[in-house]
Short mmCIF file of C-alpha atoms in Angstrom, two decimals:
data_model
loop_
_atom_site.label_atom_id
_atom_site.label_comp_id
_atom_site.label_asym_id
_atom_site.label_seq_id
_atom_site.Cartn_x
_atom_site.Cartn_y
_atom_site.Cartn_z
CA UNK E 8 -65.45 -18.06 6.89
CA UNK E 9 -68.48 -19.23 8.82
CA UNK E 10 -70.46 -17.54 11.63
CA UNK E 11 -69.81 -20.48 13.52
CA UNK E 12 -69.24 -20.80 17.31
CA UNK E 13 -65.26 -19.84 17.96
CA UNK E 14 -62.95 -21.11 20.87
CA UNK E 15 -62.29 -17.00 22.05
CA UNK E 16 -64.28 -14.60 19.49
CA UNK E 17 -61.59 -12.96 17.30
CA UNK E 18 -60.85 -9.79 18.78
CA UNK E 19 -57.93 -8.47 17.43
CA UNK E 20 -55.67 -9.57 20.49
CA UNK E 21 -57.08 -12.93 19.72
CA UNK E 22 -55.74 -12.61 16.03
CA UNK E 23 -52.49 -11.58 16.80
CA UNK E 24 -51.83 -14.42 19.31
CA UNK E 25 -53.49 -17.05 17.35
CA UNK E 26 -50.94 -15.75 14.23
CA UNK E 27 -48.30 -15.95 16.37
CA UNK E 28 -48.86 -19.61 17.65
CA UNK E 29 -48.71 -20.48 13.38
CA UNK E 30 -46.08 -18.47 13.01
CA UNK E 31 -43.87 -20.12 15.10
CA UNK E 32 -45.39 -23.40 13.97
CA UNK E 33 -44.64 -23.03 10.51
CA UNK E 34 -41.22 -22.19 11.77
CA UNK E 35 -40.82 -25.28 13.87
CA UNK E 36 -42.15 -27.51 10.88
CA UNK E 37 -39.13 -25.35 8.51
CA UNK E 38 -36.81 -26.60 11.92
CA UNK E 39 -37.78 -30.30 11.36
CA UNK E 40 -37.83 -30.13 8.08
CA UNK E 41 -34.01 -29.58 7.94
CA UNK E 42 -33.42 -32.27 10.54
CA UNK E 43 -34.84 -34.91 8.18
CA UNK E 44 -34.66 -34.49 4.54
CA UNK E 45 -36.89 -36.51 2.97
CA UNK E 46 -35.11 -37.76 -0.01
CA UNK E 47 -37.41 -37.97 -3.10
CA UNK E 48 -34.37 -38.64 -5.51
CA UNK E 49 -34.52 -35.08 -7.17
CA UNK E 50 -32.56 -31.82 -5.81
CA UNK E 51 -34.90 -29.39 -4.26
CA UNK E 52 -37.56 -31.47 -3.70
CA UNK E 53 -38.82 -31.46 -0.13
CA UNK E 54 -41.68 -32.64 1.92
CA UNK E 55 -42.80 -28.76 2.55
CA UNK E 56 -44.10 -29.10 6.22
CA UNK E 57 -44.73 -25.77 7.00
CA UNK E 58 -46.88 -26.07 4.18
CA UNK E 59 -49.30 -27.72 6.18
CA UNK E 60 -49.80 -24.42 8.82
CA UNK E 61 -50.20 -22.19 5.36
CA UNK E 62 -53.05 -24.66 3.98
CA UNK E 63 -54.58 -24.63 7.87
CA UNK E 64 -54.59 -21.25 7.88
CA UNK E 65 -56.19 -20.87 4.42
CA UNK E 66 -59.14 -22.85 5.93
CA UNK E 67 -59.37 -21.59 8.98
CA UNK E 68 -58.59 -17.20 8.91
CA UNK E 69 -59.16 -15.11 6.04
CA UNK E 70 -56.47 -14.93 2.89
CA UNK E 71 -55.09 -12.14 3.81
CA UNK E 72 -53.60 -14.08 6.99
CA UNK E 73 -52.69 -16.71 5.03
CA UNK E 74 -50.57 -14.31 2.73
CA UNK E 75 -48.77 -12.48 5.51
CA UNK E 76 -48.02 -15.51 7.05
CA UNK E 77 -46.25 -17.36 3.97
CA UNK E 78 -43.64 -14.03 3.71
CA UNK E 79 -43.00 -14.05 7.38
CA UNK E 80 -42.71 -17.29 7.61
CA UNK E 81 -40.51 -17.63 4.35
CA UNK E 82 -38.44 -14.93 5.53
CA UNK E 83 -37.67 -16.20 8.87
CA UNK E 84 -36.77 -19.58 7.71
CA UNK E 85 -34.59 -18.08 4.71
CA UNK E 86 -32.79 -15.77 7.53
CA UNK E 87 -32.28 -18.60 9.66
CA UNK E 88 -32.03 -22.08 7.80
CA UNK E 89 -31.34 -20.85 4.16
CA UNK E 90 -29.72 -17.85 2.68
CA UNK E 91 -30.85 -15.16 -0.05
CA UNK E 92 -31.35 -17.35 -3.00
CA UNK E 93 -33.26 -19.94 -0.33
CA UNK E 94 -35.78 -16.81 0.50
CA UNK E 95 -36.13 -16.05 -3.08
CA UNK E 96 -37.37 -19.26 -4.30
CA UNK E 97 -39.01 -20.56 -1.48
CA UNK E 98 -41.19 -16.68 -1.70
CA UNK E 99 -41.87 -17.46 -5.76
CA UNK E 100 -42.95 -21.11 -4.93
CA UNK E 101 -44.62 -20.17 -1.72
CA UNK E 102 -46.67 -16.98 -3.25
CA UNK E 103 -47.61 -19.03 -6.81
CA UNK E 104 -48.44 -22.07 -4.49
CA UNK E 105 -50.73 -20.08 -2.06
CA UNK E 106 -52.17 -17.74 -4.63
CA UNK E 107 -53.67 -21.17 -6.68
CA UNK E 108 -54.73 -22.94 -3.51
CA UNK E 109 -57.09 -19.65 -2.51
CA UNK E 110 -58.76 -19.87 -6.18
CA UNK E 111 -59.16 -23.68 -5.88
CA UNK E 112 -60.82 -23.17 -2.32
CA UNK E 113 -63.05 -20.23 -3.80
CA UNK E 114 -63.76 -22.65 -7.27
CA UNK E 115 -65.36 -25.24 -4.28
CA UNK E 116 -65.48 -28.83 -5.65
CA UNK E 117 -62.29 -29.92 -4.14
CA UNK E 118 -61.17 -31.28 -0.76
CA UNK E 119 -58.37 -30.35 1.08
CA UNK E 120 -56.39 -32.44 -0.63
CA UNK E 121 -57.17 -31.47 -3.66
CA UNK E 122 -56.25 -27.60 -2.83
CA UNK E 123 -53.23 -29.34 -1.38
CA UNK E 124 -52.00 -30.87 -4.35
CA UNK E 125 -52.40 -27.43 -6.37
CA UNK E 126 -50.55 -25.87 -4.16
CA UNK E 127 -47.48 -28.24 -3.84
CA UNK E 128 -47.31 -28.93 -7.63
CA UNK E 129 -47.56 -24.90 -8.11
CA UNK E 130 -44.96 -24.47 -5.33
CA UNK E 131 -42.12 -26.53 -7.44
CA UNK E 132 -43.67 -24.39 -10.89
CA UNK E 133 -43.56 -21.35 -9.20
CA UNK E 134 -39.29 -22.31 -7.74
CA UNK E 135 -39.02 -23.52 -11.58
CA UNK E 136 -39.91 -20.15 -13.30
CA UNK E 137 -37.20 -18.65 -10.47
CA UNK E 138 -34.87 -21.00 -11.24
CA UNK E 139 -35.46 -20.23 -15.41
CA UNK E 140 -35.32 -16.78 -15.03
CA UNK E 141 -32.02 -16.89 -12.80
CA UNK E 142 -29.68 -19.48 -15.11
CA UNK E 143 -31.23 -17.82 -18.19
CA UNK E 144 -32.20 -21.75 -20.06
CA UNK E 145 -35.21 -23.71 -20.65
CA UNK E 146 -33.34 -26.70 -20.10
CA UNK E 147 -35.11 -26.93 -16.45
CA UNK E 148 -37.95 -27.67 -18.23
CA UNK E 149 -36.23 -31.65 -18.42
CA UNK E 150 -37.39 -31.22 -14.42
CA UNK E 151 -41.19 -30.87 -15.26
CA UNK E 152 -42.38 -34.24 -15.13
CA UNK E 153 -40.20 -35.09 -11.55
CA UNK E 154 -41.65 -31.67 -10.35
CA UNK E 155 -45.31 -32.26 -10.83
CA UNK E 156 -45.34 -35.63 -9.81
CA UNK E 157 -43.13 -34.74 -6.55
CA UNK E 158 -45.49 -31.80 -5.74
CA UNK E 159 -48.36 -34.38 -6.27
CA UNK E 160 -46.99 -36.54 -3.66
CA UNK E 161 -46.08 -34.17 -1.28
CA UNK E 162 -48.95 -32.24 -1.40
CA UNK E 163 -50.97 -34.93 -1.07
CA UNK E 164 -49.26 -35.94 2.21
CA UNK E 165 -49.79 -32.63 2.82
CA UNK E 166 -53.26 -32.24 2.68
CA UNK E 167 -53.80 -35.91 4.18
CA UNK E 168 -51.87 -34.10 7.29
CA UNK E 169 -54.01 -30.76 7.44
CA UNK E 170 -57.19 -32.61 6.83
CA UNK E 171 -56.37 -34.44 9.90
CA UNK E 172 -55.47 -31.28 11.67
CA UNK E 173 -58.64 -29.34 10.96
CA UNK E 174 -60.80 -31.80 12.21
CA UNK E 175 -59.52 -31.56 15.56
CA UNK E 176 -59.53 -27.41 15.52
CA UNK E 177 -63.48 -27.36 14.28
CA UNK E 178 -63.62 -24.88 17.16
CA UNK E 179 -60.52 -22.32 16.07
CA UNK E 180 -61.28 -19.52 14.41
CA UNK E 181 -59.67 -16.49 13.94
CA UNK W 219 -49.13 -44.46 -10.40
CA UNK W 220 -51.77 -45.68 -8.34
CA UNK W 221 -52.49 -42.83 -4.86
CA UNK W 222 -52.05 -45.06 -1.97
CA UNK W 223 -54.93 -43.03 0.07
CA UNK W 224 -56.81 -43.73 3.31
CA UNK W 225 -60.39 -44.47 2.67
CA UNK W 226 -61.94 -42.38 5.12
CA UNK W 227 -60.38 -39.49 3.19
CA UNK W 228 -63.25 -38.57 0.32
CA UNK W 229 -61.87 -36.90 -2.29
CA UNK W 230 -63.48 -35.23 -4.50
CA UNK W 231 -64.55 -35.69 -8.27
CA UNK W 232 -62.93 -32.69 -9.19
CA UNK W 233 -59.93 -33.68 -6.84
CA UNK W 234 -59.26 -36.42 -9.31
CA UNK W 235 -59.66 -34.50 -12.19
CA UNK W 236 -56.96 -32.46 -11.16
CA UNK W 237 -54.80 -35.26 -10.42
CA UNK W 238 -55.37 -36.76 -13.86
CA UNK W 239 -54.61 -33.55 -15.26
CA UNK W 240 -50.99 -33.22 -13.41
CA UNK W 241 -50.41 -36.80 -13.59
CA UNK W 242 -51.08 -36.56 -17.72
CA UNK W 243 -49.26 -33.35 -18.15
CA UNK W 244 -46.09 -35.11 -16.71
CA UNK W 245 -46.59 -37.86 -18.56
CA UNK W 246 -46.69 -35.51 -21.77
CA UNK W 247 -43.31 -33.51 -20.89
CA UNK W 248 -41.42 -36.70 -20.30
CA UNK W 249 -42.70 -38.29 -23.74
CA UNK W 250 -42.02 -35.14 -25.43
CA UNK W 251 -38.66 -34.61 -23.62
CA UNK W 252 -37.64 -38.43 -24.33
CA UNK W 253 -38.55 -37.73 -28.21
CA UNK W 254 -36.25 -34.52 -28.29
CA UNK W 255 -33.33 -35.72 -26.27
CA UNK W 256 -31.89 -38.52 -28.43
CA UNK W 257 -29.02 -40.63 -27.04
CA UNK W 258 -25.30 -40.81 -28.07
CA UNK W 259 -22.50 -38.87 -26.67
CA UNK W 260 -22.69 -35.63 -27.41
CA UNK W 261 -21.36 -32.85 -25.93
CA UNK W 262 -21.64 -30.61 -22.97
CA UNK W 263 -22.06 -26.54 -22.99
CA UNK W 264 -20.83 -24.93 -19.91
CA UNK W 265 -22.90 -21.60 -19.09
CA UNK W 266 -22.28 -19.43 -16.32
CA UNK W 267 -24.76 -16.42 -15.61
CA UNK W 268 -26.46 -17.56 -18.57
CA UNK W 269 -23.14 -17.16 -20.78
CA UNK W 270 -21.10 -19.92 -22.44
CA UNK W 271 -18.11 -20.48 -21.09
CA UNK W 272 -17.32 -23.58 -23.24
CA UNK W 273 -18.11 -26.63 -24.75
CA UNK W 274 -16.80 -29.97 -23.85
CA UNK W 275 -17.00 -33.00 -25.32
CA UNK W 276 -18.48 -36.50 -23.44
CA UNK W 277 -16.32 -38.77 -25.86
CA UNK W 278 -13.27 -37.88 -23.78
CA UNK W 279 -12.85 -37.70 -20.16
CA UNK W 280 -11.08 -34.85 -18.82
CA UNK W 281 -11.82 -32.38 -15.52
CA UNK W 282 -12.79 -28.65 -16.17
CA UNK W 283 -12.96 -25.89 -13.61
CA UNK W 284 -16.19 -23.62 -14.12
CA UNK W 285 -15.82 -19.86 -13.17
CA UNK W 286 -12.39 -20.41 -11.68
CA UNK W 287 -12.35 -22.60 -9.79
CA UNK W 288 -15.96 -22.21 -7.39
CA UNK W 289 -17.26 -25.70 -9.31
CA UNK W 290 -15.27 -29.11 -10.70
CA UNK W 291 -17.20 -30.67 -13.57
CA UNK W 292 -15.69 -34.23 -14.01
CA UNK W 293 -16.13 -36.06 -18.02
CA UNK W 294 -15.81 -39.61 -17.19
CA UNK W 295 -17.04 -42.59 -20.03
CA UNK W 296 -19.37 -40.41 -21.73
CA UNK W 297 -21.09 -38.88 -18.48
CA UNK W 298 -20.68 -35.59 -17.14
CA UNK W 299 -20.53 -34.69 -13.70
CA UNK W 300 -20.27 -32.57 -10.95
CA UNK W 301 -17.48 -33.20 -8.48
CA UNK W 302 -16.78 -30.18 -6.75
CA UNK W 303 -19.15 -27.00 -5.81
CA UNK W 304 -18.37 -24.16 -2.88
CA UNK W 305 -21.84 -23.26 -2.65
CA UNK W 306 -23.59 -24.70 0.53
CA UNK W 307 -26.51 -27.06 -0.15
CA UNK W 308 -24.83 -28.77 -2.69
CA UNK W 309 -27.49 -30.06 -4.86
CA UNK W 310 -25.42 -30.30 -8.10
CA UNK W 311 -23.00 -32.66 -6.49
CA UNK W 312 -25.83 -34.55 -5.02
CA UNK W 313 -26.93 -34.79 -8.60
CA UNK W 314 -26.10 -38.05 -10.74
CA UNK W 315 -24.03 -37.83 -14.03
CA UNK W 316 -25.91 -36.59 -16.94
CA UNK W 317 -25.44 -38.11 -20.14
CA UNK W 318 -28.17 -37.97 -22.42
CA UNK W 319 -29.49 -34.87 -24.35
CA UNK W 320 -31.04 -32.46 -23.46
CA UNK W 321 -29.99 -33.79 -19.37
CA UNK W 322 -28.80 -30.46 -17.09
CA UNK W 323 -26.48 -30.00 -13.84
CA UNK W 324 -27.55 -26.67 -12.01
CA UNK W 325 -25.98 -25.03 -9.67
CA UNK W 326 -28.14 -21.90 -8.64
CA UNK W 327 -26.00 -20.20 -6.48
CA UNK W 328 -23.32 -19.77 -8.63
CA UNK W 329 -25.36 -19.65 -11.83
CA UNK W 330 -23.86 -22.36 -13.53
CA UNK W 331 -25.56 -24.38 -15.76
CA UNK W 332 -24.53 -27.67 -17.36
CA UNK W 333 -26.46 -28.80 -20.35
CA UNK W 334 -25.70 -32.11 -22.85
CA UNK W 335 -26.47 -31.27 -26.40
CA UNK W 336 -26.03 -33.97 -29.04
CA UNK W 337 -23.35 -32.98 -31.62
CA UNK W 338 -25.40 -32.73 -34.65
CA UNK W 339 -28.58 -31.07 -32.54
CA UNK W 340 -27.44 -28.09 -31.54
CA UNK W 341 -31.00 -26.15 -31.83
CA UNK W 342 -31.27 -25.75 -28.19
CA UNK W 343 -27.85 -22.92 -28.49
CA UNK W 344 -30.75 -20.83 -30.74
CA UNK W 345 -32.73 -20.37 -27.67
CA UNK W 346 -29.63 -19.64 -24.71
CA UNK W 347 -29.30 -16.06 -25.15
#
């Protein structure tokens, strides 16, 4: 993170509100999400809005913000949208996803978009591995190519969205 | 395949790298999955919590009940599938009818996991446990 100028210092009051305006961001993104489905032709696959406060947060607090909120957010949206298997692959995906976007970001070299798309294509490898492990096959493997590309697009959108978002909260930090 | 992007957004070199590198890996498991799974009707293995509960075949159409009863696979001109499932998102009903090998119907919640297998290629029962 940069030593530059921030909107109100980052006391620890500060932190704690700021992670609770995300939290219940990602939440209300996981809300919307389930009002409109985006269809990409392929079960599972969904847009993954709340995907965009995880990559915002990446950017903008330190990783270890970022990590605590992906499990309360995928907890909270499992416990009220989804049920236990929901919570269980949406943590693998979610975990995978964010763990590969943090190395891209530290790599350097690629844009938010770029970190984006790593983390949506690992989301759908990381709900894959879940999924093989659960129905003990490899036949999910016939969903690779529809995965990557649909994490691709999505996290492209994605990161499209988040860029777009970060240039208007240049003075956030927490 | 072509990125339909903004062009105020700069991505980077690397950026595209990675997108060639997702975009060709893709490519490569649907070759090599179109080069295993043949054609023809073949038949269908039924597996529930990763054990086989029977094997039907697509050459004539019939309706089987998977672990009693909780999903309704339907066998209909060489196609397989799934008409009926208790569990709640319903993404195996949502799916359309597999027919060609190596093609799956899952239904996570209830672990049940349709998968076609051509009659003389059975190699993929070597690797189901």
């Amino acid at each position: 993170m940069g030593e530059r100028k921030a909107l109100g210092g980052s006391t620890l009051g500060d932190r704690v509100a700021y992670f609770g305006v995300f939290t219940a961001l990602a939440l209300i993104f996981s809300y919307v999400e389930t009002l409109i489905p985006i269809q990409f032709g392929i079960p599972g696959v969904k847009l993954g809005l709340a995907n965009l406060v995880i990559v915002a947060v990446l950017y903008k607090a330190t990783l270890k913000e970022a990590y605590l909120l992906t499990v309360v957010r995928v907890l909270l949206a499992g416990f009220i949208f989804g049920n236990y298997f929901s919570i269980i692959y949406s943590l693998a995906g979610a975990l995978l996803s964010l763990s590969v976007m943090a190395l891209l970001k530290r790599a350097g070299g690629f844009s938010v978009i770029g970190v984006s798309i790593a983390g949506g294509v690992f989301h759908n490898i990381g709900q894959l591995l879940i999924a093989m492990a659960v129905v003990e096959t490899f036949q999910v493997v016939y969903y690779v190519p529809a995965l990557l590309i649909a994490g691709l697009l999505t996290g492209c959108v994605i990161g499209i969205l988040t860029r777009e978002m970060l240039k208007r909260l240049v003075n956030l930090k927490f | 395949m072509k990125l339909n992007l903004k062009e105020k957004i700069d991505l980077q070199k690397k950026d595209w790298i990675l997108i060639a590198i997702i975009v060709f890996v893709a490519g490569l498991a649907f070759l090599l999955h179109g080069l295993i799974g043949g054609k023809g009707a073949g038949c269908v293995t039924v597996k529930v919590k990763g054990e086989i509960q029977g094997v039907y075949s697509l050459a004539e159409d019939r309706v089987i009940e998977i672990n009693d009863g909780t999903n309704i696979l339907k066998i209909r001109n060489g196609t397989a599938d799934m008409a009926k499932a208790n569990c709640p998102d319903k993404l195996c009903v949502n799916q359309r009818a597999i027919s060609k090998n190596g093609e799956s119907i899952i239904c996570l919640p209830n672990e049940v996991v349709v998968t076609v297998d051509s009659s003389e290629n059975s190699e993929f029962d070597a690797v189901a446990q």
